[in-house]
């Protein structure tokens, strides 16, 4: 691996990168390798240690051939460095990299395999290389984590790093628990810091009728995104404006994260039937849309088109989630209509140039009518609803969201988890494991994984900080498992201890953690009478 890395770095410089940028490259004969693999989350795939430490000159140097592409990455990196370490970093181009500099460049042609792969060579200066700006950006997250732990320094050595899976996600149910837009913005940065790249936002949902006297009129329901086509559809005082949601997605793009908006239909849809009662199912309850009513399709066509249409659509990303979770399957005729509905909205979303994502339900709704599977992702949450082997054979891409392992329901031990069992996940789970359905580790039909926070119990007093207390350790753990997988030389005890020392993200501190040299926040040797602290 070392000779391969040496060759890669050397090729970059022979191709015309400023030759002054590197005066000493690792892996020369006789070089003593001492530095062990530094702890970062997710763990580095490959590392060859050098001897000594890099220390900063507060300068980022860009390869002039790629300055336009790399400037956004460098500017975000400089902002984060300033926030974390209180030192202003200069972004420079057209100069030779010197001792203490960080040199950013691009090399190689983008492929599916190297889209997120980066090379980091640390001597008295750093050289960070990738085939894409996304790859280089992930390298900057690694550098930040190293600097955070080594008081601004970085161990010398060479790393090659890449993810095992392209989809590494977190789903948050804001339909049943509204959280401020600022929390979503912070979570974009947290996800980015740990190289998680898909933030699924579940925009509508409702409570369980049984908790509200079996009365639909008393059951809470909400849709959280402003609609100008259907004024009053969004929950008053507890929704996001279109402008806020667009800005959230733009922030995510800056940080290498995709926001995946979810409109969950045709079940979980009480917010829509309350707005338009005639589209509610009379047989299966008001949280089910009537699949046989043409008005249902007219309403949903207009709703999706509001966010997908125009030159600057509200849903900016390449993927849109159409729900399809937990519709009644007691009548075979309804099953066939559900399959028609699913196929219809997959193709409807694709008509706007997007790709569709849906909850896996086609084993639960097994039938005759074909549903488009090519270039469609399924969130596999329960094998009884969608058997992953069966779905893979049909041609769907799979995202592992196994409810038995990856669902958080705050403040309940009745089903799923109040907190994920991160030790079990660390030691036993990877995305190719769907409970008793185990794929091979390299099966490309498995696109990755995601964990979810479902706020099933409305009004239980849970705050967004309580959500964070549950989601953050899961984020750190699953980041490792989705990017690197098992790590032979990293025990859970060490991981659990070291992860606690890392920041949530540059400038983010939802948990209000205070770092001090001795671990103390305040010490008073003697209190005076009436002294206020």
GROMACS .gro file of C-alpha atoms in nm, residues 86-389:
model
  304
   86UNK     CA    1  -0.940   3.060   1.688
   87UNK     CA    2  -0.685   3.121   1.412
   88UNK     CA    3  -0.753   3.272   1.073
   89UNK     CA    4  -0.637   3.061   0.780
   90UNK     CA    5  -0.539   3.219   0.451
   91UNK     CA    6  -0.648   3.053   0.127
   92UNK     CA    7  -0.372   3.096  -0.132
   93UNK     CA    8  -0.308   2.985  -0.488
   94UNK     CA    9  -0.019   3.030  -0.729
   95UNK     CA   10   0.241   2.985  -0.455
   96UNK     CA   11   0.453   2.692  -0.343
   97UNK     CA   12   0.338   2.503  -0.037
   98UNK     CA   13   0.582   2.538   0.252
   99UNK     CA   14   0.628   2.370   0.587
  100UNK     CA   15   0.304   2.387   0.786
  101UNK     CA   16   0.081   2.440   0.482
  102UNK     CA   17  -0.211   2.225   0.370
  103UNK     CA   18  -0.209   2.170  -0.006
  104UNK     CA   19  -0.536   2.077  -0.177
  105UNK     CA   20  -0.547   1.923  -0.524
  106UNK     CA   21  -0.749   1.699  -0.754
  107UNK     CA   22  -0.617   1.395  -0.940
  108UNK     CA   23  -0.769   1.110  -1.135
  109UNK     CA   24  -1.098   1.061  -1.313
  110UNK     CA   25  -1.416   1.035  -1.108
  111UNK     CA   26  -1.564   0.684  -1.091
  112UNK     CA   27  -1.823   0.522  -0.870
  113UNK     CA   28  -1.540   0.362  -0.671
  114UNK     CA   29  -1.336   0.678  -0.604
  115UNK     CA   30  -1.608   0.943  -0.579
  116UNK     CA   31  -1.547   0.983  -0.206
  117UNK     CA   32  -1.194   0.841  -0.182
  118UNK     CA   33  -0.912   1.070  -0.070
  119UNK     CA   34  -0.538   1.050  -0.011
  120UNK     CA   35  -0.371   1.237   0.273
  121UNK     CA   36   0.009   1.264   0.291
  122UNK     CA   37   0.132   1.432   0.610
  123UNK     CA   38   0.497   1.530   0.642
  124UNK     CA   39   0.610   1.879   0.745
  125UNK     CA   40   0.324   1.987   0.519
  126UNK     CA   41   0.003   1.812   0.411
  127UNK     CA   42  -0.109   1.709   0.066
  128UNK     CA   43  -0.479   1.625   0.037
  129UNK     CA   44  -0.586   1.470  -0.293
  130UNK     CA   45  -0.907   1.329  -0.437
  131UNK     CA   46  -1.071   1.274  -0.771
  132UNK     CA   47  -1.365   1.496  -0.664
  133UNK     CA   48  -1.420   1.797  -0.445
  134UNK     CA   49  -1.643   1.577  -0.227
  135UNK     CA   50  -1.351   1.343  -0.163
  136UNK     CA   51  -1.124   1.635  -0.073
  137UNK     CA   52  -1.393   1.774   0.156
  138UNK     CA   53  -1.412   1.448   0.350
  139UNK     CA   54  -1.036   1.469   0.392
  140UNK     CA   55  -1.076   1.809   0.555
  141UNK     CA   56  -1.309   1.652   0.815
  142UNK     CA   57  -1.038   1.398   0.896
  143UNK     CA   58  -0.780   1.673   0.937
  144UNK     CA   59  -1.008   1.870   1.168
  145UNK     CA   60  -1.062   1.568   1.391
  146UNK     CA   61  -0.690   1.497   1.405
  147UNK     CA   62  -0.607   1.857   1.489
  148UNK     CA   63  -0.875   1.865   1.757
  149UNK     CA   64  -0.714   1.573   1.940
  150UNK     CA   65  -0.349   1.671   1.894
  151UNK     CA   66  -0.380   2.034   2.000
  152UNK     CA   67  -0.360   2.160   1.644
  153UNK     CA   68  -0.093   1.915   1.531
  154UNK     CA   69  -0.130   1.608   1.309
  155UNK     CA   70   0.078   1.287   1.319
  156UNK     CA   71   0.291   1.239   1.011
  157UNK     CA   72   0.195   0.949   0.788
  158UNK     CA   73  -0.005   0.860   0.480
  159UNK     CA   74  -0.375   0.769   0.472
  160UNK     CA   75  -0.599   0.629   0.201
  161UNK     CA   76  -0.964   0.646   0.296
  162UNK     CA   77  -1.295   0.563   0.129
  163UNK     CA   78  -1.645   0.452   0.233
  164UNK     CA   79  -1.767   0.094   0.207
  165UNK     CA   80  -2.118   0.221   0.124
  166UNK     CA   81  -2.234   0.527  -0.071
  167UNK     CA   82  -2.548   0.588   0.142
  168UNK     CA   83  -2.492   0.667   0.510
  169UNK     CA   84  -2.797   0.823   0.663
  170UNK     CA   85  -3.007   0.953   0.949
  171UNK     CA   86  -3.384   0.995   0.941
  172UNK     CA   87  -3.562   1.238   1.171
  173UNK     CA   88  -3.939   1.237   1.222
  174UNK     CA   89  -4.038   1.604   1.243
  175UNK     CA   90  -4.397   1.523   1.149
  176UNK     CA   91  -4.479   1.417   1.505
  177UNK     CA   92  -4.224   1.636   1.681
  178UNK     CA   93  -4.141   1.975   1.537
  179UNK     CA   94  -3.780   2.078   1.585
  180UNK     CA   95  -3.639   2.423   1.503
  181UNK     CA   96  -3.471   2.481   1.169
  182UNK     CA   97  -3.154   2.571   1.360
  183UNK     CA   98  -3.142   2.216   1.497
  184UNK     CA   99  -3.165   2.075   1.145
  185UNK     CA  100  -2.885   2.307   1.034
  186UNK     CA  101  -2.669   2.194   1.325
  187UNK     CA  102  -2.737   1.832   1.239
  188UNK     CA  103  -2.622   1.888   0.882
  189UNK     CA  104  -2.286   1.994   1.026
  190UNK     CA  105  -2.274   1.706   1.274
  191UNK     CA  106  -2.348   1.455   1.002
  192UNK     CA  107  -2.083   1.611   0.781
  193UNK     CA  108  -1.821   1.599   1.057
  194UNK     CA  109  -1.873   1.223   1.074
  195UNK     CA  110  -1.902   1.175   0.695
  196UNK     CA  111  -2.272   1.081   0.707
  197UNK     CA  112  -2.419   1.201   0.381
  198UNK     CA  113  -2.799   1.152   0.372
  199UNK     CA  114  -3.037   1.343   0.601
  200UNK     CA  115  -3.391   1.212   0.552
  201UNK     CA  116  -3.653   1.450   0.691
  202UNK     CA  117  -3.994   1.290   0.751
  203UNK     CA  118  -4.221   1.590   0.690
  204UNK     CA  119  -4.566   1.460   0.780
  205UNK     CA  120  -4.723   1.213   1.020
  206UNK     CA  121  -4.986   1.170   1.288
  207UNK     CA  122  -5.038   1.014   1.628
  208UNK     CA  123  -5.197   0.679   1.701
  209UNK     CA  124  -5.575   0.700   1.726
  210UNK     CA  125  -5.583   0.455   2.017
  211UNK     CA  126  -5.411   0.710   2.240
  212UNK     CA  127  -5.679   0.971   2.169
  213UNK     CA  128  -5.999   0.791   2.256
  214UNK     CA  129  -6.003   0.616   1.918
  215UNK     CA  130  -6.117   0.949   1.777
  216UNK     CA  131  -5.950   1.071   1.459
  217UNK     CA  132  -6.072   1.426   1.525
  218UNK     CA  133  -5.866   1.435   1.845
  219UNK     CA  134  -5.554   1.271   1.700
  220UNK     CA  135  -5.266   1.512   1.630
  221UNK     CA  136  -5.137   1.538   1.274
  222UNK     CA  137  -4.895   1.774   1.103
  223UNK     CA  138  -4.729   1.865   0.774
  224UNK     CA  139  -4.416   2.072   0.828
  225UNK     CA  140  -4.344   2.252   0.500
  226UNK     CA  141  -4.502   2.573   0.373
  227UNK     CA  142  -4.747   2.524   0.086
  228UNK     CA  143  -4.870   2.812  -0.124
  229UNK     CA  144  -5.074   2.581  -0.348
  230UNK     CA  145  -5.266   2.459  -0.041
  231UNK     CA  146  -5.269   2.749   0.208
  232UNK     CA  147  -5.317   2.629   0.562
  233UNK     CA  148  -5.192   2.276   0.495
  234UNK     CA  149  -4.870   2.333   0.689
  235UNK     CA  150  -4.914   2.334   1.067
  236UNK     CA  151  -4.948   2.693   1.184
  237UNK     CA  152  -4.654   2.813   1.391
  238UNK     CA  153  -4.470   2.482   1.357
  239UNK     CA  154  -4.345   2.442   1.002
  240UNK     CA  155  -4.055   2.543   0.780
  241UNK     CA  156  -4.090   2.808   0.516
  242UNK     CA  157  -3.984   2.719   0.165
  243UNK     CA  158  -3.699   2.967   0.198
  244UNK     CA  159  -3.575   2.802   0.519
  245UNK     CA  160  -3.593   2.457   0.363
  246UNK     CA  161  -3.405   2.565   0.051
  247UNK     CA  162  -3.137   2.731   0.262
  248UNK     CA  163  -3.107   2.413   0.470
  249UNK     CA  164  -3.042   2.213   0.154
  250UNK     CA  165  -2.788   2.468   0.031
  251UNK     CA  166  -2.603   2.443   0.363
  252UNK     CA  167  -2.610   2.066   0.331
  253UNK     CA  168  -2.464   2.085  -0.019
  254UNK     CA  169  -2.181   2.300   0.116
  255UNK     CA  170  -2.106   2.032   0.376
  256UNK     CA  171  -2.133   1.725   0.153
  257UNK     CA  172  -2.474   1.616   0.283
  258UNK     CA  173  -2.792   1.552   0.084
  259UNK     CA  174  -3.126   1.640   0.239
  260UNK     CA  175  -3.382   1.375   0.143
  261UNK     CA  176  -3.734   1.520   0.190
  262UNK     CA  177  -4.007   1.269   0.262
  263UNK     CA  178  -4.379   1.315   0.204
  264UNK     CA  179  -4.525   0.996   0.352
  265UNK     CA  180  -4.828   0.870   0.160
  266UNK     CA  181  -5.071   0.694   0.125
  267UNK     CA  182  -5.073   0.597   0.497
  268UNK     CA  183  -4.959   0.825   0.781
  269UNK     CA  184  -5.155   1.092   0.593
  270UNK     CA  185  -5.402   1.236   0.845
  271UNK     CA  186  -5.261   1.586   0.789
  272UNK     CA  187  -5.372   1.565   0.425
  273UNK     CA  188  -5.715   1.411   0.484
  274UNK     CA  189  -5.786   1.666   0.757
  275UNK     CA  190  -5.719   1.938   0.501
  276UNK     CA  191  -5.914   1.759   0.228
  277UNK     CA  192  -6.156   1.510   0.393
  278UNK     CA  193  -6.291   1.367   0.069
  279UNK     CA  194  -5.962   1.188  -0.004
  280UNK     CA  195  -5.969   0.987   0.323
  281UNK     CA  196  -6.029   0.614   0.309
  282UNK     CA  197  -6.366   0.514   0.452
  283UNK     CA  198  -6.257   0.153   0.505
  284UNK     CA  199  -5.915   0.184   0.666
  285UNK     CA  200  -5.920   0.506   0.862
  286UNK     CA  201  -5.860   0.873   0.806
  287UNK     CA  202  -5.483   0.834   0.812
  288UNK     CA  203  -5.514   0.629   0.489
  289UNK     CA  204  -5.571   0.800   0.157
  290UNK     CA  205  -5.845   0.665  -0.067
  291UNK     CA  206  -5.649   0.502  -0.348
  292UNK     CA  207  -5.957   0.470  -0.569
  293UNK     CA  208  -6.054   0.837  -0.557
  294UNK     CA  209  -5.918   1.045  -0.850
  295UNK     CA  210  -5.911   1.348  -0.618
  296UNK     CA  211  -5.636   1.180  -0.418
  297UNK     CA  212  -5.406   1.182  -0.720
  298UNK     CA  213  -5.498   1.537  -0.821
  299UNK     CA  214  -5.412   1.657  -0.471
  300UNK     CA  215  -5.082   1.471  -0.447
  301UNK     CA  216  -4.980   1.556  -0.802
  302UNK     CA  217  -5.019   1.924  -0.717
  303UNK     CA  218  -4.840   1.888  -0.384
  304UNK     CA  219  -4.535   1.711  -0.526
  305UNK     CA  220  -4.529   1.944  -0.827
  306UNK     CA  221  -4.521   2.246  -0.595
  307UNK     CA  222  -4.185   2.130  -0.456
  308UNK     CA  223  -4.042   1.964  -0.766
  309UNK     CA  224  -4.141   2.201  -1.045
  310UNK     CA  225  -3.983   2.516  -1.185
  311UNK     CA  226  -3.627   2.620  -1.260
  312UNK     CA  227  -3.538   2.639  -0.890
  313UNK     CA  228  -3.740   2.367  -0.717
  314UNK     CA  229  -3.788   2.362  -0.342
  315UNK     CA  230  -3.659   2.003  -0.333
  316UNK     CA  231  -3.308   2.057  -0.469
  317UNK     CA  232  -3.154   1.711  -0.436
  318UNK     CA  233  -3.149   1.422  -0.679
  319UNK     CA  234  -3.379   1.204  -0.465
  320UNK     CA  235  -3.727   1.242  -0.320
  321UNK     CA  236  -3.892   1.005  -0.073
  322UNK     CA  237  -4.256   0.913  -0.145
  323UNK     CA  238  -4.331   0.718   0.174
  324UNK     CA  239  -4.548   0.408   0.099
  325UNK     CA  240  -4.523   0.283   0.457
  326UNK     CA  241  -4.777   0.056   0.634
  327UNK     CA  242  -5.086   0.068   0.417
  328UNK     CA  243  -5.354  -0.192   0.491
  329UNK     CA  244  -5.320  -0.512   0.287
  330UNK     CA  245  -5.633  -0.704   0.389
  331UNK     CA  246  -5.803  -0.675   0.047
  332UNK     CA  247  -5.620  -0.808  -0.262
  333UNK     CA  248  -5.787  -0.540  -0.477
  334UNK     CA  249  -5.651  -0.271  -0.248
  335UNK     CA  250  -5.306  -0.434  -0.262
  336UNK     CA  251  -5.305  -0.407  -0.639
  337UNK     CA  252  -5.417  -0.044  -0.616
  338UNK     CA  253  -5.141   0.024  -0.363
  339UNK     CA  254  -4.889  -0.122  -0.608
  340UNK     CA  255  -5.034   0.100  -0.881
  341UNK     CA  256  -5.005   0.403  -0.648
  342UNK     CA  257  -4.641   0.322  -0.564
  343UNK     CA  258  -4.546   0.275  -0.929
  344UNK     CA  259  -4.735   0.589  -1.028
  345UNK     CA  260  -4.550   0.816  -0.783
  346UNK     CA  261  -4.211   0.662  -0.853
  347UNK     CA  262  -4.261   0.757  -1.216
  348UNK     CA  263  -4.422   1.091  -1.130
  349UNK     CA  264  -4.117   1.196  -0.927
  350UNK     CA  265  -3.887   1.073  -1.204
  351UNK     CA  266  -4.078   1.296  -1.446
  352UNK     CA  267  -3.918   1.593  -1.266
  353UNK     CA  268  -3.570   1.451  -1.315
  354UNK     CA  269  -3.547   1.302  -0.964
  355UNK     CA  270  -3.494   0.951  -0.834
  356UNK     CA  271  -3.752   0.799  -0.603
  357UNK     CA  272  -3.694   0.648  -0.259
  358UNK     CA  273  -3.967   0.456  -0.075
  359UNK     CA  274  -4.022   0.250   0.237
  360UNK     CA  275  -4.010  -0.119   0.159
  361UNK     CA  276  -4.363  -0.260   0.153
  362UNK     CA  277  -4.388  -0.486  -0.149
  363UNK     CA  278  -4.369  -0.818   0.036
  364UNK     CA  279  -4.650  -0.700   0.261
  365UNK     CA  280  -4.824  -0.588  -0.059
  366UNK     CA  281  -4.720  -0.876  -0.280
  367UNK     CA  282  -4.928  -0.881  -0.598
  368UNK     CA  283  -4.934  -0.898  -0.974
  369UNK     CA  284  -4.901  -0.539  -1.090
  370UNK     CA  285  -4.534  -0.457  -1.156
  371UNK     CA  286  -4.365  -0.168  -0.972
  372UNK     CA  287  -4.067   0.008  -1.130
  373UNK     CA  288  -3.747  -0.093  -0.952
  374UNK     CA  289  -3.461   0.025  -1.173
  375UNK     CA  290  -3.281   0.321  -1.012
  376UNK     CA  291  -3.523   0.311  -0.717
  377UNK     CA  292  -3.408   0.282  -0.354
  378UNK     CA  293  -3.603   0.106  -0.080
  379UNK     CA  294  -3.558   0.173   0.291
  380UNK     CA  295  -3.579  -0.181   0.432
  381UNK     CA  296  -3.713  -0.144   0.784
  382UNK     CA  297  -3.883  -0.479   0.850
  383UNK     CA  298  -3.833  -0.797   0.651
  384UNK     CA  299  -4.199  -0.889   0.682
  385UNK     CA  300  -4.290  -0.575   0.490
  386UNK     CA  301  -4.015  -0.606   0.232
  387UNK     CA  302  -3.793  -0.912   0.224
  388UNK     CA  303  -3.453  -0.773   0.122
  389UNK     CA  304  -3.358  -1.080  -0.083
   0.00000   0.00000   0.00000
